[in-house]
Short mmCIF file of N, CA and C in Angstrom, two decimals:
data_model
loop_
_atom_site.label_atom_id
_atom_site.label_comp_id
_atom_site.label_asym_id
_atom_site.label_seq_id
_atom_site.Cartn_x
_atom_site.Cartn_y
_atom_site.Cartn_z
N VAL A 1 11.76 4.71 80.39
CA VAL A 1 10.72 5.37 81.47
C VAL A 1 9.64 3.98 81.06
N ARG A 2 9.84 3.55 80.39
CA ARG A 2 9.73 2.13 80.29
C ARG A 2 9.19 0.82 80.42
N PHE A 3 10.75 0.41 79.87
CA PHE A 3 11.21 -0.41 81.03
C PHE A 3 11.19 -0.33 82.85
N GLU A 4 11.61 1.04 84.10
CA GLU A 4 10.87 1.14 84.80
C GLU A 4 9.78 0.60 84.66
N ALA A 5 8.82 1.33 84.43
CA ALA A 5 7.31 0.64 85.06
C ALA A 5 7.10 -0.97 84.18
N GLU A 6 7.70 -1.83 83.84
CA GLU A 6 8.06 -3.01 83.53
C GLU A 6 8.67 -3.21 84.78
N VAL A 7 9.48 -2.67 85.63
CA VAL A 7 10.04 -3.22 86.78
C VAL A 7 9.24 -2.89 88.11
N ARG A 8 8.48 -2.00 87.78
CA ARG A 8 7.32 -1.84 89.25
C ARG A 8 6.77 -2.70 88.27
N ARG A 9 5.78 -3.26 87.28
CA ARG A 9 4.73 -4.24 86.94
C ARG A 9 5.30 -5.56 87.41
N ILE A 10 6.75 -5.48 87.65
CA ILE A 10 7.14 -7.16 87.53
C ILE A 10 7.40 -7.23 89.39
N LEU A 11 7.94 -6.31 89.82
CA LEU A 11 7.67 -6.62 91.89
C LEU A 11 6.48 -6.37 92.39
N GLU A 12 5.50 -5.72 91.35
CA GLU A 12 4.15 -5.70 91.88
C GLU A 12 3.58 -7.44 92.20
N ASP A 13 3.92 -7.97 90.86
CA ASP A 13 3.35 -8.88 90.67
C ASP A 13 4.28 -10.50 91.47
N ARG A 14 5.30 -10.33 91.66
CA ARG A 14 6.05 -11.02 92.44
C ARG A 14 5.72 -10.67 94.70
N ILE A 15 5.33 -9.72 94.50
CA ILE A 15 4.87 -9.14 95.76
C ILE A 15 3.22 -9.63 96.44
N ALA A 16 2.66 -9.85 95.08
CA ALA A 16 1.37 -10.80 94.90
C ALA A 16 1.88 -12.10 95.59
N HIS A 17 2.78 -12.54 94.76
CA HIS A 17 3.18 -13.72 94.11
C HIS A 17 3.53 -14.35 96.62
N LEU A 18 4.55 -13.42 96.84
CA LEU A 18 5.43 -13.98 97.94
C LEU A 18 4.29 -13.65 99.02
N GLU A 19 3.27 -12.91 99.34
CA GLU A 19 1.86 -12.91 100.31
C GLU A 19 1.52 -13.92 99.82
N GLY A 20 1.05 -14.78 98.73
CA GLY A 20 0.41 -16.61 99.09
C GLY A 20 1.42 -17.25 99.56
N MET A 21 2.67 -17.04 99.80
CA MET A 21 3.63 -18.25 100.53
C MET A 21 3.42 -18.53 101.43
N GLU A 22 3.99 -19.69 101.19
CA GLU A 22 3.50 -20.71 102.77
C GLU A 22 5.66 -19.56 103.82
N LEU A 23 5.18 -19.53 104.87
CA LEU A 23 6.45 -18.78 105.13
C LEU A 23 7.38 -19.89 105.55
N LYS A 24 8.37 -19.46 104.91
CA LYS A 24 9.64 -20.64 105.89
C LYS A 24 11.06 -20.00 105.07
N GLU A 25 12.37 -20.12 105.69
CA GLU A 25 13.19 -19.59 104.69
C GLU A 25 13.34 -20.07 103.43
N TYR A 26 13.20 -18.80 102.93
CA TYR A 26 13.59 -18.89 101.04
C TYR A 26 14.79 -17.51 100.83
N GLU A 27 15.14 -18.16 99.37
CA GLU A 27 16.05 -16.68 99.09
C GLU A 27 15.90 -17.34 97.39
N ASP A 28 15.57 -16.80 96.20
CA ASP A 28 15.85 -17.26 95.33
C ASP A 28 16.55 -16.08 93.88
N GLN A 29 16.41 -15.82 93.40
CA GLN A 29 17.06 -15.61 92.45
C GLN A 29 15.76 -15.57 90.49
N ILE A 30 15.16 -14.59 90.40
CA ILE A 30 13.47 -14.60 89.63
C ILE A 30 14.59 -14.23 87.86
N ASP A 31 14.17 -15.20 87.57
CA ASP A 31 14.64 -14.85 85.79
C ASP A 31 12.74 -13.56 84.63
N THR A 32 13.34 -12.74 85.37
CA THR A 32 11.52 -12.17 84.66
C THR A 32 11.66 -11.77 82.68
N GLY A 33 13.01 -12.56 82.37
CA GLY A 33 12.62 -12.05 80.31
C GLY A 33 12.89 -11.10 80.78
N LEU A 34 12.97 -10.11 80.82
CA LEU A 34 14.07 -8.65 80.68
C LEU A 34 15.64 -8.70 80.39
N PRO A 35 16.40 -8.16 79.42
CA PRO A 35 17.50 -8.40 79.74
C PRO A 35 18.03 -7.31 80.76
N GLY A 36 18.87 -7.88 81.61
CA GLY A 36 19.74 -7.38 81.91
C GLY A 36 18.72 -6.99 83.36
N LEU A 37 18.18 -6.82 83.98
CA LEU A 37 16.77 -7.37 84.50
C LEU A 37 16.72 -8.15 86.04
N LYS A 38 17.93 -8.27 87.25
CA LYS A 38 18.32 -9.39 87.89
C LYS A 38 17.36 -8.83 89.11
N ILE A 39 16.07 -10.49 89.66
CA ILE A 39 15.16 -9.02 91.15
C ILE A 39 15.62 -11.14 91.71
N ARG A 40 15.71 -10.49 93.82
CA ARG A 40 16.04 -11.57 94.50
C ARG A 40 15.06 -11.29 95.62
N GLU A 41 14.46 -12.17 95.92
CA GLU A 41 13.50 -12.60 96.72
C GLU A 41 14.41 -13.30 98.04
N THR A 42 13.84 -12.51 98.85
CA THR A 42 13.96 -12.89 100.17
C THR A 42 13.31 -13.39 101.54
N ILE A 43 12.64 -14.84 101.75
CA ILE A 43 11.61 -14.68 102.55
C ILE A 43 12.97 -15.53 104.36
N LEU A 44 12.44 -14.41 105.81
CA LEU A 44 13.96 -14.95 106.66
C LEU A 44 13.01 -14.53 108.12
N PRO A 45 13.22 -14.99 109.50
CA PRO A 45 12.58 -14.82 110.62
C PRO A 45 12.52 -13.03 110.71
N GLU A 46 12.01 -12.77 111.08
CA GLU A 46 12.34 -11.14 111.80
C GLU A 46 11.29 -11.48 113.01
N GLU A 47 12.37 -11.23 114.47
CA GLU A 47 12.64 -10.11 115.72
C GLU A 47 11.56 -9.36 116.07
N ILE A 48 10.53 -8.88 116.74
CA ILE A 48 10.43 -7.70 116.74
C ILE A 48 10.29 -7.33 117.83
N VAL A 49 11.24 -5.86 118.49
CA VAL A 49 11.01 -5.91 119.44
C VAL A 49 9.83 -4.80 120.13
N ASP A 50 9.23 -4.58 121.14
CA ASP A 50 8.78 -3.37 120.97
C ASP A 50 9.17 -2.48 121.82
N SER A 51 7.88 -1.60 122.15
CA SER A 51 7.88 -0.54 123.06
C SER A 51 8.72 -1.22 124.80
N GLU A 52 8.56 -1.83 125.19
CA GLU A 52 8.76 -2.64 126.21
C GLU A 52 9.82 -3.30 125.52
N ARG A 53 10.75 -3.69 125.43
CA ARG A 53 11.96 -4.29 125.08
C ARG A 53 10.96 -6.09 125.08
N THR A 54 10.46 -6.38 124.59
CA THR A 54 9.26 -7.26 125.10
C THR A 54 10.04 -7.93 123.13
N ILE A 55 10.12 -9.12 123.19
CA ILE A 55 10.17 -9.95 121.33
C ILE A 55 9.44 -10.00 120.90
N LEU A 56 8.78 -10.54 120.25
CA LEU A 56 8.04 -10.63 119.61
C LEU A 56 7.91 -11.09 118.27
N SER A 57 7.85 -13.11 118.21
CA SER A 57 7.76 -13.80 117.49
C SER A 57 7.04 -14.18 116.59
N GLY A 58 7.59 -14.31 115.10
CA GLY A 58 5.93 -14.83 114.12
C GLY A 58 6.48 -14.22 113.30
N PHE A 59 6.74 -13.23 113.49
CA PHE A 59 6.89 -12.48 112.40
C PHE A 59 7.90 -13.01 111.15
N TRP A 60 7.57 -12.17 110.04
CA TRP A 60 8.39 -13.17 108.75
C TRP A 60 8.97 -11.55 107.71
N LYS A 61 10.20 -11.80 107.45
CA LYS A 61 9.91 -10.17 106.42
C LYS A 61 9.95 -10.30 105.19
N VAL A 62 9.75 -9.83 104.45
CA VAL A 62 9.78 -10.35 102.73
C VAL A 62 10.90 -8.75 102.16
N GLU A 63 10.83 -9.47 101.23
CA GLU A 63 12.07 -8.47 100.01
C GLU A 63 12.27 -9.26 98.96
N ILE A 64 12.16 -7.32 98.47
CA ILE A 64 12.18 -8.05 97.22
C ILE A 64 13.23 -7.14 96.47
N THR A 65 14.62 -7.21 95.61
CA THR A 65 15.06 -6.14 95.30
C THR A 65 15.15 -6.60 93.81
N ALA A 66 15.29 -5.23 92.80
CA ALA A 66 15.31 -5.68 91.41
C ALA A 66 16.46 -4.91 91.34
N SER A 67 17.34 -4.88 89.96
CA SER A 67 18.35 -4.18 89.64
C SER A 67 19.27 -4.35 87.79
N TRP A 68 18.94 -3.97 88.06
CA TRP A 68 19.38 -3.60 86.53
C TRP A 68 21.09 -2.20 86.53
N GLU A 69 20.92 -1.91 84.82
CA GLU A 69 21.51 -1.00 85.14
C GLU A 69 21.12 -0.87 83.61
N ARG A 70 21.83 1.86 84.21
CA ARG A 70 21.02 2.22 82.85
C ARG A 70 22.18 3.19 82.03
N ASP A 71 22.47 3.26 81.26
CA ASP A 71 23.43 3.76 80.83
C ASP A 71 24.70 3.85 81.37
N GLY A 72 25.09 2.23 82.00
CA GLY A 72 25.92 2.02 82.50
C GLY A 72 26.07 2.07 83.65
N VAL A 73 25.41 2.99 84.75
CA VAL A 73 24.93 3.41 85.78
C VAL A 73 24.28 2.41 86.40
N PRO A 74 24.41 1.57 87.55
CA PRO A 74 23.66 0.38 88.71
C PRO A 74 22.68 1.25 89.30
N GLN A 75 21.20 0.66 88.78
CA GLN A 75 19.92 1.44 89.19
C GLN A 75 19.61 -0.23 90.30
N GLU A 76 18.31 0.35 91.08
CA GLU A 76 18.36 -0.62 92.19
C GLU A 76 16.84 -0.30 92.77
N ILE A 77 15.31 -1.29 92.88
CA ILE A 77 14.57 -0.69 93.95
C ILE A 77 14.34 -2.14 94.08
N GLN A 78 14.41 -1.31 96.04
CA GLN A 78 14.10 -2.71 96.76
C GLN A 78 12.93 -2.09 97.77
N THR A 79 11.65 -3.39 97.99
CA THR A 79 10.74 -3.30 98.47
C THR A 79 10.65 -4.63 99.74
N SER A 80 10.25 -4.00 101.05
CA SER A 80 10.02 -5.04 101.84
C SER A 80 8.60 -5.08 103.06
N PHE A 81 7.67 -6.28 103.59
CA PHE A 81 6.81 -6.00 103.96
C PHE A 81 6.92 -6.73 105.17
N LEU A 82 6.66 -6.94 106.49
CA LEU A 82 6.23 -8.25 106.71
C LEU A 82 5.01 -8.90 107.59
N ARG A 83 5.49 -10.08 107.48
CA ARG A 83 4.14 -11.22 107.53
C ARG A 83 4.17 -11.97 108.19
N PHE A 84 2.96 -12.14 109.59
CA PHE A 84 2.51 -12.79 111.14
C PHE A 84 2.09 -14.05 110.50
N ALA A 85 2.80 -15.31 111.21
CA ALA A 85 2.71 -16.31 110.90
C ALA A 85 2.55 -16.65 111.83
N ASP A 86 0.63 -16.96 113.12
CA ASP A 86 1.01 -17.50 114.57
C ASP A 86 1.24 -18.97 114.03
N ARG A 87 2.39 -19.50 115.03
CA ARG A 87 2.05 -20.95 114.64
C ARG A 87 1.38 -21.75 115.87
#
């Protein structure tokens, strides 16, 4: 339970960091200092299609995935959100 709470705290910190980053294609593996925990972050352009089938550009999908093992069973938490950048 403490490990999962620390994972959530790290994810919250990474979300705050990525919210302030420049929007450009990005992928990285983050060293958290916690043994066995892997964090992968990606930022990629995302086309959104509205109800009238119009493609809306300028959106970016930010995704963070945390993975680890507990008692030999793989565990994963993933979160994502969209950001808009008017060019």
